[in-house]
């Protein structure tokens, strides 16, 4: 198991979990499925690894925004960042174990570069940023759940790893929602328009931003995205 990348720094109170506890130090608990399943799994695992890798770009972008995060928001993003690095490590290990030529996928990571320009409007202040983070994490929960049948082909330990990832994404949603409720109750009336704006950004070509990586139209259907927007509206605006 590779160590989490250096960008996974965090001063949050929660200690990040280590995927090697589930997958083994070198991924030896990952099972090799039949070749047809491997062929279906490779693009899925590569996409998962790439998106989790892109978390570093989002964290750097957040740190460079022209406003300082409140302490609760900062801690929420630091915890999110540390967890995403562990997710990246787990998916990378699966590729390393299963595919002899996985090095080409790892080399491609170094050529990735983000473009946050098309999403600039939802990074204007902490309130919008938290709504974006909450919406995106809620969508991601549904995405990972939708592929559990494939992940489970790699054995119980890897299935458990993905379920731990899902639990993390759900907790991240709760963290962002908690900060919204704590600090921005007075701005609830603004939230519906911002949530609608975020929802409308779905379909923007993905540019290594971590958020809104929902290009899989079969998985991230309009219904899934609409439901995420409704849940966020109900749990923040209508609460």
mmCIF file of C-alpha atoms in Angstrom:
data_model
loop_
_atom_site.group_PDB
_atom_site.id
_atom_site.type_symbol
_atom_site.label_atom_id
_atom_site.label_comp_id
_atom_site.label_asym_id
_atom_site.label_seq_id
_atom_site.Cartn_x
_atom_site.Cartn_y
_atom_site.Cartn_z
ATOM 1 C CA UNK A 1 0.000 0.000 0.000
ATOM 2 C CA UNK A 2 1.440 3.351 -1.013
ATOM 3 C CA UNK A 3 1.496 6.079 1.577
ATOM 4 C CA UNK A 4 -0.987 8.912 1.165
ATOM 5 C CA UNK A 5 0.509 11.723 -0.940
ATOM 6 C CA UNK A 6 2.165 14.672 0.731
ATOM 7 C CA UNK A 7 -0.737 16.994 0.007
ATOM 8 C CA UNK A 8 -2.826 15.156 2.611
ATOM 9 C CA UNK A 9 -1.826 17.455 5.429
ATOM 10 C CA UNK A 10 -4.451 18.077 8.063
ATOM 11 C CA UNK A 11 -4.754 19.639 11.473
ATOM 12 C CA UNK A 12 -8.299 18.406 12.062
ATOM 13 C CA UNK A 13 -9.003 16.465 15.221
ATOM 14 C CA UNK A 14 -9.960 13.260 13.421
ATOM 15 C CA UNK A 15 -7.132 10.915 12.450
ATOM 16 C CA UNK A 16 -7.474 9.707 8.835
ATOM 17 C CA UNK A 17 -7.980 5.973 8.424
ATOM 18 C CA UNK A 18 -5.532 3.873 6.450
ATOM 19 C CA UNK A 19 -6.858 1.746 3.552
ATOM 20 C CA UNK A 20 -4.092 -0.795 4.183
ATOM 21 C CA UNK A 21 -6.063 -1.847 7.268
ATOM 22 C CA UNK A 22 -8.650 -3.286 4.867
ATOM 23 C CA UNK A 23 -6.611 -4.080 1.760
ATOM 24 C CA UNK A 24 -3.348 -5.246 3.338
ATOM 25 C CA UNK A 25 -0.010 -3.378 3.307
ATOM 26 C CA UNK A 26 0.595 -4.240 -0.358
ATOM 27 C CA UNK A 27 -3.005 -4.755 -1.433
ATOM 28 C CA UNK A 28 -2.722 -8.507 -0.994
ATOM 29 C CA UNK A 29 -6.355 -8.763 0.160
ATOM 30 C CA UNK A 30 -7.614 -7.591 -3.243
ATOM 31 C CA UNK A 31 -8.964 -10.516 -5.264
ATOM 32 C CA UNK A 32 -8.517 -10.879 -9.022
ATOM 33 C CA UNK A 33 -11.861 -11.331 -10.808
ATOM 34 C CA UNK A 34 -12.414 -12.941 -14.229
ATOM 35 C CA UNK A 35 -10.975 -11.112 -17.223
ATOM 36 C CA UNK A 36 -14.329 -9.728 -18.386
ATOM 37 C CA UNK A 37 -14.883 -8.106 -15.006
ATOM 38 C CA UNK A 38 -11.318 -6.723 -15.028
ATOM 39 C CA UNK A 39 -11.980 -5.080 -18.384
ATOM 40 C CA UNK A 40 -15.038 -3.338 -16.971
ATOM 41 C CA UNK A 41 -13.291 -2.383 -13.752
ATOM 42 C CA UNK A 42 -10.202 -0.750 -15.184
ATOM 43 C CA UNK A 43 -11.801 2.471 -16.516
ATOM 44 C CA UNK A 44 -13.884 2.726 -13.358
ATOM 45 C CA UNK A 45 -10.868 2.388 -11.049
ATOM 46 C CA UNK A 46 -8.799 4.792 -13.157
ATOM 47 C CA UNK A 47 -11.575 7.390 -13.046
ATOM 48 C CA UNK A 48 -11.939 6.961 -9.282
ATOM 49 C CA UNK A 49 -8.203 7.295 -8.737
ATOM 50 C CA UNK A 50 -7.976 10.371 -10.964
ATOM 51 C CA UNK A 51 -10.847 12.180 -9.289
ATOM 52 C CA UNK A 52 -9.550 11.462 -5.802
ATOM 53 C CA UNK A 53 -6.099 12.638 -6.964
ATOM 54 C CA UNK A 54 -7.734 15.878 -8.121
ATOM 55 C CA UNK A 55 -8.732 16.604 -4.533
ATOM 56 C CA UNK A 56 -5.317 18.211 -4.083
ATOM 57 C CA UNK A 57 -6.157 20.739 -6.808
ATOM 58 C CA UNK A 58 -9.404 21.693 -5.105
ATOM 59 C CA UNK A 59 -7.687 22.085 -1.736
ATOM 60 C CA UNK A 60 -5.019 24.322 -3.224
ATOM 61 C CA UNK A 61 -7.684 26.380 -4.993
ATOM 62 C CA UNK A 62 -9.656 26.787 -1.761
ATOM 63 C CA UNK A 63 -6.510 27.835 0.103
ATOM 64 C CA UNK A 64 -5.775 30.455 -2.561
ATOM 65 C CA UNK A 65 -9.248 32.055 -2.620
ATOM 66 C CA UNK A 66 -9.310 35.781 -1.756
ATOM 67 C CA UNK A 67 -11.089 35.224 1.550
ATOM 68 C CA UNK A 68 -10.120 33.381 4.697
ATOM 69 C CA UNK A 69 -12.165 30.362 5.690
ATOM 70 C CA UNK A 70 -13.817 30.361 9.075
ATOM 71 C CA UNK A 71 -12.330 27.902 11.561
ATOM 72 C CA UNK A 72 -15.223 25.383 11.223
ATOM 73 C CA UNK A 73 -15.023 25.463 7.424
ATOM 74 C CA UNK A 74 -11.242 25.145 7.453
ATOM 75 C CA UNK A 75 -11.394 22.094 9.691
ATOM 76 C CA UNK A 76 -14.112 20.535 7.527
ATOM 77 C CA UNK A 77 -12.024 20.965 4.380
ATOM 78 C CA UNK A 78 -8.887 19.671 6.056
ATOM 79 C CA UNK A 79 -10.706 16.522 7.154
ATOM 80 C CA UNK A 80 -12.186 16.119 3.673
ATOM 81 C CA UNK A 81 -8.723 16.558 2.117
ATOM 82 C CA UNK A 82 -7.077 13.952 4.339
ATOM 83 C CA UNK A 83 -9.814 11.412 3.598
ATOM 84 C CA UNK A 84 -9.715 11.932 -0.165
ATOM 85 C CA UNK A 85 -5.981 11.258 -0.135
ATOM 86 C CA UNK A 86 -6.632 7.893 1.520
ATOM 87 C CA UNK A 87 -9.292 7.097 -1.076
ATOM 88 C CA UNK A 88 -6.769 7.887 -3.809
ATOM 89 C CA UNK A 89 -4.218 5.578 -2.187
ATOM 90 C CA UNK A 90 -6.699 2.693 -2.062
ATOM 91 C CA UNK A 91 -7.807 2.967 -5.689
ATOM 92 C CA UNK A 92 -4.195 3.387 -6.821
ATOM 93 C CA UNK A 93 -3.221 0.226 -4.951
ATOM 94 C CA UNK A 94 -6.009 -1.723 -6.666
ATOM 95 C CA UNK A 95 -4.712 -0.683 -10.081
ATOM 96 C CA UNK A 96 -1.163 -1.525 -9.083
ATOM 97 C CA UNK A 97 -2.169 -5.013 -7.927
ATOM 98 C CA UNK A 98 -4.464 -5.859 -10.814
ATOM 99 C CA UNK A 99 -2.717 -4.446 -13.885
ATOM 100 C CA UNK A 100 0.928 -4.957 -14.849
ATOM 101 C CA UNK A 101 0.901 -1.798 -16.983
ATOM 102 C CA UNK A 102 -0.722 0.462 -14.377
ATOM 103 C CA UNK A 103 2.379 2.674 -14.388
ATOM 104 C CA UNK A 104 1.015 4.368 -17.505
ATOM 105 C CA UNK A 105 -2.043 5.456 -15.520
ATOM 106 C CA UNK A 106 0.153 6.751 -12.708
ATOM 107 C CA UNK A 107 2.353 8.684 -15.136
ATOM 108 C CA UNK A 108 -0.737 10.303 -16.662
ATOM 109 C CA UNK A 109 -1.616 11.788 -13.268
ATOM 110 C CA UNK A 110 1.404 14.077 -13.495
ATOM 111 C CA UNK A 111 -0.018 15.672 -16.644
ATOM 112 C CA UNK A 112 -3.317 16.649 -15.025
ATOM 113 C CA UNK A 113 -3.981 20.360 -14.551
ATOM 114 C CA UNK A 114 -7.191 21.950 -13.226
ATOM 115 C CA UNK A 115 -9.259 24.778 -14.695
ATOM 116 C CA UNK A 116 -11.635 26.335 -12.181
ATOM 117 C CA UNK A 117 -12.591 29.193 -14.501
ATOM 118 C CA UNK A 118 -16.005 27.823 -15.607
ATOM 119 C CA UNK A 119 -16.955 27.279 -11.939
ATOM 120 C CA UNK A 120 -15.771 30.681 -10.662
ATOM 121 C CA UNK A 121 -19.225 31.871 -9.605
ATOM 122 C CA UNK A 122 -19.613 29.142 -6.974
ATOM 123 C CA UNK A 123 -16.264 29.975 -5.382
ATOM 124 C CA UNK A 124 -17.118 33.592 -4.600
ATOM 125 C CA UNK A 125 -17.540 33.153 -0.854
ATOM 126 C CA UNK A 126 -17.557 30.514 1.874
ATOM 127 C CA UNK A 127 -21.336 30.128 1.774
ATOM 128 C CA UNK A 128 -21.344 29.161 -1.907
ATOM 129 C CA UNK A 129 -18.291 26.949 -1.426
ATOM 130 C CA UNK A 130 -19.975 24.973 1.355
ATOM 131 C CA UNK A 131 -23.145 24.500 -0.705
ATOM 132 C CA UNK A 132 -21.008 23.242 -3.607
ATOM 133 C CA UNK A 133 -19.102 20.835 -1.359
ATOM 134 C CA UNK A 134 -22.262 19.484 0.250
ATOM 135 C CA UNK A 135 -24.037 18.951 -3.077
ATOM 136 C CA UNK A 136 -21.017 17.295 -4.676
ATOM 137 C CA UNK A 137 -20.372 14.874 -1.818
ATOM 138 C CA UNK A 138 -24.024 13.834 -1.795
ATOM 139 C CA UNK A 139 -23.879 13.039 -5.520
ATOM 140 C CA UNK A 140 -20.676 11.064 -5.006
ATOM 141 C CA UNK A 141 -22.340 8.842 -2.416
ATOM 142 C CA UNK A 142 -24.860 7.786 -5.057
ATOM 143 C CA UNK A 143 -22.133 7.263 -7.653
ATOM 144 C CA UNK A 144 -20.107 4.850 -5.539
ATOM 145 C CA UNK A 145 -23.233 3.003 -4.434
ATOM 146 C CA UNK A 146 -24.263 2.551 -8.054
ATOM 147 C CA UNK A 147 -21.103 0.581 -8.823
ATOM 148 C CA UNK A 148 -20.934 -1.598 -5.713
ATOM 149 C CA UNK A 149 -21.693 -4.738 -7.693
ATOM 150 C CA UNK A 150 -18.519 -4.195 -9.700
ATOM 151 C CA UNK A 151 -16.340 -3.206 -6.750
ATOM 152 C CA UNK A 152 -17.467 -6.342 -4.911
ATOM 153 C CA UNK A 153 -15.923 -8.451 -7.694
ATOM 154 C CA UNK A 154 -12.560 -7.577 -6.115
ATOM 155 C CA UNK A 155 -13.467 -9.380 -2.902
ATOM 156 C CA UNK A 156 -14.990 -8.556 0.466
ATOM 157 C CA UNK A 157 -12.046 -6.402 1.694
ATOM 158 C CA UNK A 158 -12.227 -4.129 -1.355
ATOM 159 C CA UNK A 159 -16.004 -3.949 -1.089
ATOM 160 C CA UNK A 160 -15.524 -2.916 2.534
ATOM 161 C CA UNK A 161 -12.999 -0.288 1.428
ATOM 162 C CA UNK A 162 -15.494 1.262 -0.997
ATOM 163 C CA UNK A 163 -18.208 1.224 1.661
ATOM 164 C CA UNK A 164 -15.813 3.064 3.949
ATOM 165 C CA UNK A 165 -15.278 5.590 1.152
ATOM 166 C CA UNK A 166 -19.055 6.005 0.850
ATOM 167 C CA UNK A 167 -19.324 6.565 4.601
ATOM 168 C CA UNK A 168 -16.608 9.226 4.359
ATOM 169 C CA UNK A 169 -18.409 11.044 1.553
ATOM 170 C CA UNK A 170 -21.646 11.006 3.546
ATOM 171 C CA UNK A 171 -19.790 12.363 6.572
ATOM 172 C CA UNK A 172 -18.222 15.118 4.472
ATOM 173 C CA UNK A 173 -21.711 16.132 3.378
ATOM 174 C CA UNK A 174 -22.735 16.288 7.025
ATOM 175 C CA UNK A 175 -19.641 18.336 7.903
ATOM 176 C CA UNK A 176 -20.369 20.938 5.227
ATOM 177 C CA UNK A 177 -24.062 20.970 6.110
ATOM 178 C CA UNK A 178 -23.193 21.429 9.776
ATOM 179 C CA UNK A 179 -21.094 24.512 9.032
ATOM 180 C CA UNK A 180 -23.880 25.906 6.865
ATOM 181 C CA UNK A 181 -26.382 25.488 9.687
ATOM 182 C CA UNK A 182 -23.992 26.872 12.294
ATOM 183 C CA UNK A 183 -22.826 29.953 10.418
ATOM 184 C CA UNK A 184 -25.282 30.725 7.635
ATOM 185 C CA UNK A 185 -28.814 30.212 8.926
ATOM 186 C CA UNK A 186 -29.484 33.885 8.180
ATOM 187 C CA UNK A 187 -28.707 33.291 4.491
ATOM 188 C CA UNK A 188 -31.101 30.393 3.930
ATOM 189 C CA UNK A 189 -33.220 32.478 1.578
ATOM 190 C CA UNK A 190 -30.248 32.800 -0.806
ATOM 191 C CA UNK A 191 -29.573 29.082 -0.933
ATOM 192 C CA UNK A 192 -32.239 27.894 -3.431
ATOM 193 C CA UNK A 193 -30.860 30.073 -6.231
ATOM 194 C CA UNK A 194 -27.274 28.995 -5.493
ATOM 195 C CA UNK A 195 -28.218 25.306 -5.346
ATOM 196 C CA UNK A 196 -30.000 25.727 -8.686
ATOM 197 C CA UNK A 197 -26.884 27.413 -10.080
ATOM 198 C CA UNK A 198 -24.686 24.530 -8.918
ATOM 199 C CA UNK A 199 -27.128 22.017 -10.386
ATOM 200 C CA UNK A 200 -27.089 23.907 -13.700
ATOM 201 C CA UNK A 201 -23.287 23.597 -13.829
ATOM 202 C CA UNK A 202 -23.650 19.831 -14.212
ATOM 203 C CA UNK A 203 -22.547 19.034 -17.724
ATOM 204 C CA UNK A 204 -19.706 21.539 -17.690
ATOM 205 C CA UNK A 205 -16.751 19.636 -19.187
ATOM 206 C CA UNK A 206 -14.747 18.235 -16.300
ATOM 207 C CA UNK A 207 -11.391 19.966 -15.855
ATOM 208 C CA UNK A 208 -9.679 18.194 -12.944
ATOM 209 C CA UNK A 209 -11.507 20.273 -10.326
ATOM 210 C CA UNK A 210 -12.646 17.304 -8.184
ATOM 211 C CA UNK A 211 -16.138 18.789 -7.866
ATOM 212 C CA UNK A 212 -18.830 18.063 -10.468
ATOM 213 C CA UNK A 213 -16.985 15.058 -11.871
ATOM 214 C CA UNK A 214 -20.237 13.524 -13.021
ATOM 215 C CA UNK A 215 -19.610 12.761 -16.682
ATOM 216 C CA UNK A 216 -20.957 9.196 -16.413
ATOM 217 C CA UNK A 217 -24.471 9.901 -17.706
ATOM 218 C CA UNK A 218 -25.688 6.394 -16.923
ATOM 219 C CA UNK A 219 -24.708 6.732 -13.280
ATOM 220 C CA UNK A 220 -25.187 10.441 -12.606
ATOM 221 C CA UNK A 221 -28.568 10.800 -14.213
ATOM 222 C CA UNK A 222 -30.619 13.957 -14.026
ATOM 223 C CA UNK A 223 -32.730 12.246 -11.397
ATOM 224 C CA UNK A 224 -29.688 11.562 -9.180
ATOM 225 C CA UNK A 225 -28.470 15.159 -9.426
ATOM 226 C CA UNK A 226 -31.965 16.541 -8.867
ATOM 227 C CA UNK A 227 -32.362 14.380 -5.778
ATOM 228 C CA UNK A 228 -29.070 15.635 -4.317
ATOM 229 C CA UNK A 229 -30.224 19.219 -4.854
ATOM 230 C CA UNK A 230 -33.599 18.477 -3.234
ATOM 231 C CA UNK A 231 -32.039 16.800 -0.190
ATOM 232 C CA UNK A 232 -29.676 19.718 0.368
ATOM 233 C CA UNK A 233 -32.583 22.147 -0.001
ATOM 234 C CA UNK A 234 -34.700 20.196 2.454
ATOM 235 C CA UNK A 235 -31.987 19.695 5.050
ATOM 236 C CA UNK A 236 -30.653 23.258 4.983
ATOM 237 C CA UNK A 237 -33.313 25.621 3.599
ATOM 238 C CA UNK A 238 -36.417 23.911 5.027
ATOM 239 C CA UNK A 239 -34.912 22.877 8.349
#
